[in-house]
Short mmCIF file of C-alpha atoms in Angstrom, two decimals:
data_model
loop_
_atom_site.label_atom_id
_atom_site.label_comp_id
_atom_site.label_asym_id
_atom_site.label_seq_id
_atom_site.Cartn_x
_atom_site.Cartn_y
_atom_site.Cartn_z
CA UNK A 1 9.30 28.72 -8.57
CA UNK A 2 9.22 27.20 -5.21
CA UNK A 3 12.86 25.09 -5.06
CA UNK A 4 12.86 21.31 -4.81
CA UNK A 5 13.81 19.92 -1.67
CA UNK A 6 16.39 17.58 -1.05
CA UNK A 7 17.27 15.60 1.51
CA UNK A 8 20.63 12.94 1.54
CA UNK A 9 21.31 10.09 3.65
CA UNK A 10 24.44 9.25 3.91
CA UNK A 11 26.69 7.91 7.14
CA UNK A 12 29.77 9.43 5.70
CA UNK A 13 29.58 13.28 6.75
CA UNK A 14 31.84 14.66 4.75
CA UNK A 15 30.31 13.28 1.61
CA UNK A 16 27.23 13.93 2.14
CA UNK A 17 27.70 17.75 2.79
CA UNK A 18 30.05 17.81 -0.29
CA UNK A 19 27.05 16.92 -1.94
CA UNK A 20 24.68 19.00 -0.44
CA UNK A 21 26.68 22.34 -0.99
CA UNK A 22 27.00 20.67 -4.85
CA UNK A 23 23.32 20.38 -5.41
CA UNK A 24 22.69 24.05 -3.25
CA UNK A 25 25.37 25.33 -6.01
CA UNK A 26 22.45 23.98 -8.49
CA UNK A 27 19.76 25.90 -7.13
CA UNK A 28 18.31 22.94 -5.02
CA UNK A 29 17.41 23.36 -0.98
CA UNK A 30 18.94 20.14 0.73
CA UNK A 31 19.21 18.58 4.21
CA UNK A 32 21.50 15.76 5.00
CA UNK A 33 21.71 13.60 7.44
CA UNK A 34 24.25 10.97 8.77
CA UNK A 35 21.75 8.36 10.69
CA UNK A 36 18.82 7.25 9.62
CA UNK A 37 16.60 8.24 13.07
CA UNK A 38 17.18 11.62 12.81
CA UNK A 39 16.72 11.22 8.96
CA UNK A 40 12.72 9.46 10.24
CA UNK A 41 12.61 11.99 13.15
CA UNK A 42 12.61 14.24 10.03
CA UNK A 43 9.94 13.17 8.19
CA UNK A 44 7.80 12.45 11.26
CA UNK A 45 7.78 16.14 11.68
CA UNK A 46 5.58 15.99 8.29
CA UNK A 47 9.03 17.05 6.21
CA UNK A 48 7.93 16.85 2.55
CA UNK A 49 11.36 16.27 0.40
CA UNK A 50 11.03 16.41 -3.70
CA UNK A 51 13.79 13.31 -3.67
CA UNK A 52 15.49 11.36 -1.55
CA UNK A 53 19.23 10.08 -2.17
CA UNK A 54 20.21 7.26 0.04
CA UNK A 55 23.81 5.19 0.84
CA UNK A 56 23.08 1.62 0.55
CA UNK A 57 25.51 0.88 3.58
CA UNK A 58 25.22 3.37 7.02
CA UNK A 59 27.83 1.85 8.93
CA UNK A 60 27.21 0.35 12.35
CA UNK A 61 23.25 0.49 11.85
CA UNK A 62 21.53 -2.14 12.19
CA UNK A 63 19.14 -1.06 9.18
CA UNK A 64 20.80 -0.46 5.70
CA UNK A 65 19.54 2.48 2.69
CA UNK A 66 17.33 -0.36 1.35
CA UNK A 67 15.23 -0.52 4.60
CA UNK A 68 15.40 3.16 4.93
CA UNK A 69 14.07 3.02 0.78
CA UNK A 70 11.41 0.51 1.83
CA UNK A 71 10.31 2.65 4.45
CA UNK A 72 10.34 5.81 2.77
CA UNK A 73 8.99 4.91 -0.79
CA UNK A 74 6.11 3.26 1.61
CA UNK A 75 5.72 6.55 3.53
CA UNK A 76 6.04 9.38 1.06
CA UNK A 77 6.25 7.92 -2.37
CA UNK A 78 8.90 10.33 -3.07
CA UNK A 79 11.44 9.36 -5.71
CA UNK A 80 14.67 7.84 -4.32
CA UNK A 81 18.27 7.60 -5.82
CA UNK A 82 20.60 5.00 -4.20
CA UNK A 83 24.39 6.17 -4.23
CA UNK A 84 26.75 3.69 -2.95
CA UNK A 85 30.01 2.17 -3.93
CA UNK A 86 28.85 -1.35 -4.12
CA UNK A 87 28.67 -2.42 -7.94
CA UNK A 88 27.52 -6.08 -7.35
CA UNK A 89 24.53 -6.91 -9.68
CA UNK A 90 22.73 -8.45 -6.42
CA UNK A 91 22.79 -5.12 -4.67
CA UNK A 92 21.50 -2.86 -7.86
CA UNK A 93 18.00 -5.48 -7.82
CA UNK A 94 17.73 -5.84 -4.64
CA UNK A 95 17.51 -1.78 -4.43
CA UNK A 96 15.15 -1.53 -7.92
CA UNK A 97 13.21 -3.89 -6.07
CA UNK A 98 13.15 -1.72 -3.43
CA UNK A 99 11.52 0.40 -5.15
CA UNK A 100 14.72 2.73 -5.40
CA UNK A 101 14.31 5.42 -9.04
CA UNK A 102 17.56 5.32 -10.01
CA UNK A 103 21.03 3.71 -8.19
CA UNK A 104 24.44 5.70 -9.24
CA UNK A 105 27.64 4.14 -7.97
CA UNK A 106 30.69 5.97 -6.40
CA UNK A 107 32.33 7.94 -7.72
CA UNK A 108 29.99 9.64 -9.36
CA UNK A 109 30.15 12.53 -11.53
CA UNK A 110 27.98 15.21 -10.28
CA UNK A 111 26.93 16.55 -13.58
CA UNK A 112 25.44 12.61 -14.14
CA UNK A 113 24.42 12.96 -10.90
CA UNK A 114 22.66 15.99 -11.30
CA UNK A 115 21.13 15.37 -14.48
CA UNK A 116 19.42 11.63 -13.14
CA UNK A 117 18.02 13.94 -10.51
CA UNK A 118 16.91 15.95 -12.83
CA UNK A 119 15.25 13.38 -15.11
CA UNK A 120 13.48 11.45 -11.91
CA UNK A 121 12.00 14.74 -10.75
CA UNK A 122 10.78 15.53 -14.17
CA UNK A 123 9.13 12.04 -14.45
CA UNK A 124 7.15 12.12 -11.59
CA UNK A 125 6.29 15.92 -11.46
CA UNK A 126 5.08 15.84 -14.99
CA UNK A 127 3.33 12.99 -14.08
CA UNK A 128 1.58 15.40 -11.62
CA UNK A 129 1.02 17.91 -13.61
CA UNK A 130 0.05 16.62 -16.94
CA UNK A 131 -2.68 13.96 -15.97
CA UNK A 132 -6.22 14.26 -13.89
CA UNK A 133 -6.31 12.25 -11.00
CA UNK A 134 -8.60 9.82 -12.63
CA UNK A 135 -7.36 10.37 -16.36
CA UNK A 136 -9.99 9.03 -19.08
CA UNK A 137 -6.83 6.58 -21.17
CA UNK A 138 -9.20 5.09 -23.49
CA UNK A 139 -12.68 3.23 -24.40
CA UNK A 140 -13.95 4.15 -20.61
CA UNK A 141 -10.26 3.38 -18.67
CA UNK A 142 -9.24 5.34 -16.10
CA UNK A 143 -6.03 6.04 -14.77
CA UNK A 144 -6.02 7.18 -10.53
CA UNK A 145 -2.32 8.07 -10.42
CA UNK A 146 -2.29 8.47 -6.67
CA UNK A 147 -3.50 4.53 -5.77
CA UNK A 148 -2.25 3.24 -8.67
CA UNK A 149 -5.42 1.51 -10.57
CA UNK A 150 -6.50 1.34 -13.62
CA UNK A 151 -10.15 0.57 -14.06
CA UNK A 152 -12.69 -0.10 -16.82
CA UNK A 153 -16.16 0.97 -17.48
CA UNK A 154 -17.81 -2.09 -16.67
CA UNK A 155 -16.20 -1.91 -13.20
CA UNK A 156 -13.14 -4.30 -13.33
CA UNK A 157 -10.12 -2.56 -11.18
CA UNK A 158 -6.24 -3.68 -11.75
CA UNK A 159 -3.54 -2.37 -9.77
CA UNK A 160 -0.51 -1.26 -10.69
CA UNK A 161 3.32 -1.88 -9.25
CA UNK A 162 5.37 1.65 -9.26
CA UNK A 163 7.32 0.55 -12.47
CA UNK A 164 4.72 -0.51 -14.22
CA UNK A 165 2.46 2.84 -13.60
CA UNK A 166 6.18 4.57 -14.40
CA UNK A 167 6.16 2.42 -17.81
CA UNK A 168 2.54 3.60 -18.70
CA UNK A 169 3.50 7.14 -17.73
CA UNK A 170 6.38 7.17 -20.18
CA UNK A 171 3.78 6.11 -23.68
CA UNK A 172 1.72 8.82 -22.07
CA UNK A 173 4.58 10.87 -22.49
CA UNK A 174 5.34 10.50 -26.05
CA UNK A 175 3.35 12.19 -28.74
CA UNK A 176 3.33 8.81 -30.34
CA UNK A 177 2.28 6.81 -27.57
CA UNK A 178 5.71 5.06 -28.06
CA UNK A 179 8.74 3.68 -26.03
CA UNK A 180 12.07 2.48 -27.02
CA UNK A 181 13.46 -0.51 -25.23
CA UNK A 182 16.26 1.16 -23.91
CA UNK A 183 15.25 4.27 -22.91
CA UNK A 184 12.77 2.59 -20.64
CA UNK A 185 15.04 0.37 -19.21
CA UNK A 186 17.01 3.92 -18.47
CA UNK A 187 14.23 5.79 -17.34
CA UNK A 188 12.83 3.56 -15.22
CA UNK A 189 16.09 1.60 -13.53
CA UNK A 190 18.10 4.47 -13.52
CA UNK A 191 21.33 2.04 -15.70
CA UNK A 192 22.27 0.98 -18.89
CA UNK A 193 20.21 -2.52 -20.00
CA UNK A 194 22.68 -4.93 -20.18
CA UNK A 195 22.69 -7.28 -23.34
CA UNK A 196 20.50 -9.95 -22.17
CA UNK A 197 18.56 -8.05 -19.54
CA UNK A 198 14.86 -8.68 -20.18
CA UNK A 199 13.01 -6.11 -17.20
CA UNK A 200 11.73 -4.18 -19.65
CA UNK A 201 10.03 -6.95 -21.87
CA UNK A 202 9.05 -8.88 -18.57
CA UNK A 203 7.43 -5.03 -17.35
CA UNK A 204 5.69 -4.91 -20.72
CA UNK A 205 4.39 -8.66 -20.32
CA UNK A 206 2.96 -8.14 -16.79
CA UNK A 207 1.35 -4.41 -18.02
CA UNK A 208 0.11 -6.02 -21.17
CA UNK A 209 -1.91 -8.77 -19.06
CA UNK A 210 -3.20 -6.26 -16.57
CA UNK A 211 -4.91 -4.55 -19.44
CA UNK A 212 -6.00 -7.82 -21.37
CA UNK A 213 -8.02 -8.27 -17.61
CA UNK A 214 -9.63 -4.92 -17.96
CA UNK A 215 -11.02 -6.04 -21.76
CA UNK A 216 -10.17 -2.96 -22.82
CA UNK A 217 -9.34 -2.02 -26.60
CA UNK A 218 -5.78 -0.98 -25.63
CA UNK A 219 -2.96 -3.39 -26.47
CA UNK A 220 0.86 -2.91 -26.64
CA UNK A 221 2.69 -3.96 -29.82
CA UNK A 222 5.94 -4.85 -29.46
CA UNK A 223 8.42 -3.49 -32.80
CA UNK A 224 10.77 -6.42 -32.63
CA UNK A 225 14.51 -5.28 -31.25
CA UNK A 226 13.47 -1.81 -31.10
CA UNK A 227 10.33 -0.60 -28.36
CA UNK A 228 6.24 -0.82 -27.90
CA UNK A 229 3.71 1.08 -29.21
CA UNK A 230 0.57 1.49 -26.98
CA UNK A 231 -2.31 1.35 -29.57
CA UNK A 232 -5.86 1.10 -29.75
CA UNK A 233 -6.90 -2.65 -30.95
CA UNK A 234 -8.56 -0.73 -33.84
CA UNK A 235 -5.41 0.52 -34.63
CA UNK A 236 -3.66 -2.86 -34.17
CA UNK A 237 -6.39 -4.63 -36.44
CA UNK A 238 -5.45 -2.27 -39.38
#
């Protein structure tokens, strides 16, 4: 098996190649960088990384990891994993919004570290692999991974935010079409959903009205203080 590239952006040299020769150790190829235009010079050369793990701050640059995450996600569509030392809740959304996979914190521990890296590449690479690129869902929907859509039969066409196709990808997943609560929140934000943190139910809410435009028979049933079931509205009805 081909190894997963890696590449790490990071203005702080010595961390980043403590991390690359940590992830090598792992059987992962990396490249770091310490400025973000040689990091773009990189992937103008048509460099294809499996993940991307950005700094939030790179010193005296005038753009930050969240433009360079912007720009990136944009570009390649490649999963990204913030690191950075900045804990404030502002920060963490701000990156998720982003469109950042997962954001880890410094310290770290590099088995955690690892093992998020792990889970994000698994995610989107069994995405990949176990669905068509225009996947038959149910009663005539399709599925095009690649833009993002979902469409009907009679010709209706939705499209769908990263999280939200991440969120569908995980029922897909599960044998039982189902999702606990805080797994999702995991999966998909890369943290531990705080007490009154409501992403998840919000993400449900927007992917649940997406599908209610399609008027197709698929629903999502929400099992009070637990997760959602994606069901048929046969199956609902019963």
């Amino acid at each position: 098996m081909k190894k997963r590239l890696i590449c790490i952006l990071d203005d702080d040299e010595i961390a980043a190649l403590f991390l690359k020769r940590q992830l090598e150790r792992r059987k992962y190829s990396c490249i770091s960088f310490c400025q973000s235009v040689n990091f773009f010079a990189w992937l103008d050369g048509g460099a294809a990384p499996s993940l991307i793990i950005l700094d939030y701050f790179l010193g005296n640059e005038k753009c930050s990891g969240l433009d360079v995450c912007m720009r990136a996600k944009g570009a390649l569509g490649v999963p990204v994993i913030m690191l950075t030392g900045d804990r404030r809740t502002r920060t963490v959304v701000n990156c998720l919004n982003a469109g950042a996979d997962q954001y880890v914190t410094k310290p770290y521990d590099i088995d955690e570290l690892v093992a998020r890296i792990g889970a994000v590449l698994r995610l989107y690479e069994g995405k990949v692999a176990n669905y068509r690129p225009n996947e038959i869902l149910s009663s005539g929907i399709r599925i095009n991974w690649d833009e993002r859509r979902l469409s009907s039969a009679h010709g209706s066409v939705v499209s769908l935010t990263e999280k939200e196709l991440a969120l569908l990808a995980l029922f897909l997943a599960s044998d039982e079409a189902y999702v606990d609560r805080e797994w999702a929140f995991s999966a998909i934000y890369g943290m531990e959903r705080g007490p009154l943190n409501r992403a998840v139910d919000v993400l449900i809410s927007r992917l649940r009205k997406k599908l209610v435009l399609l008027d197709s028979a698929i629903d999502i049933v929400t099992v009070r203080g637990n997760g959602y079931f994606l069901v048929s509205s046969s199956a609902k009805s019963e």
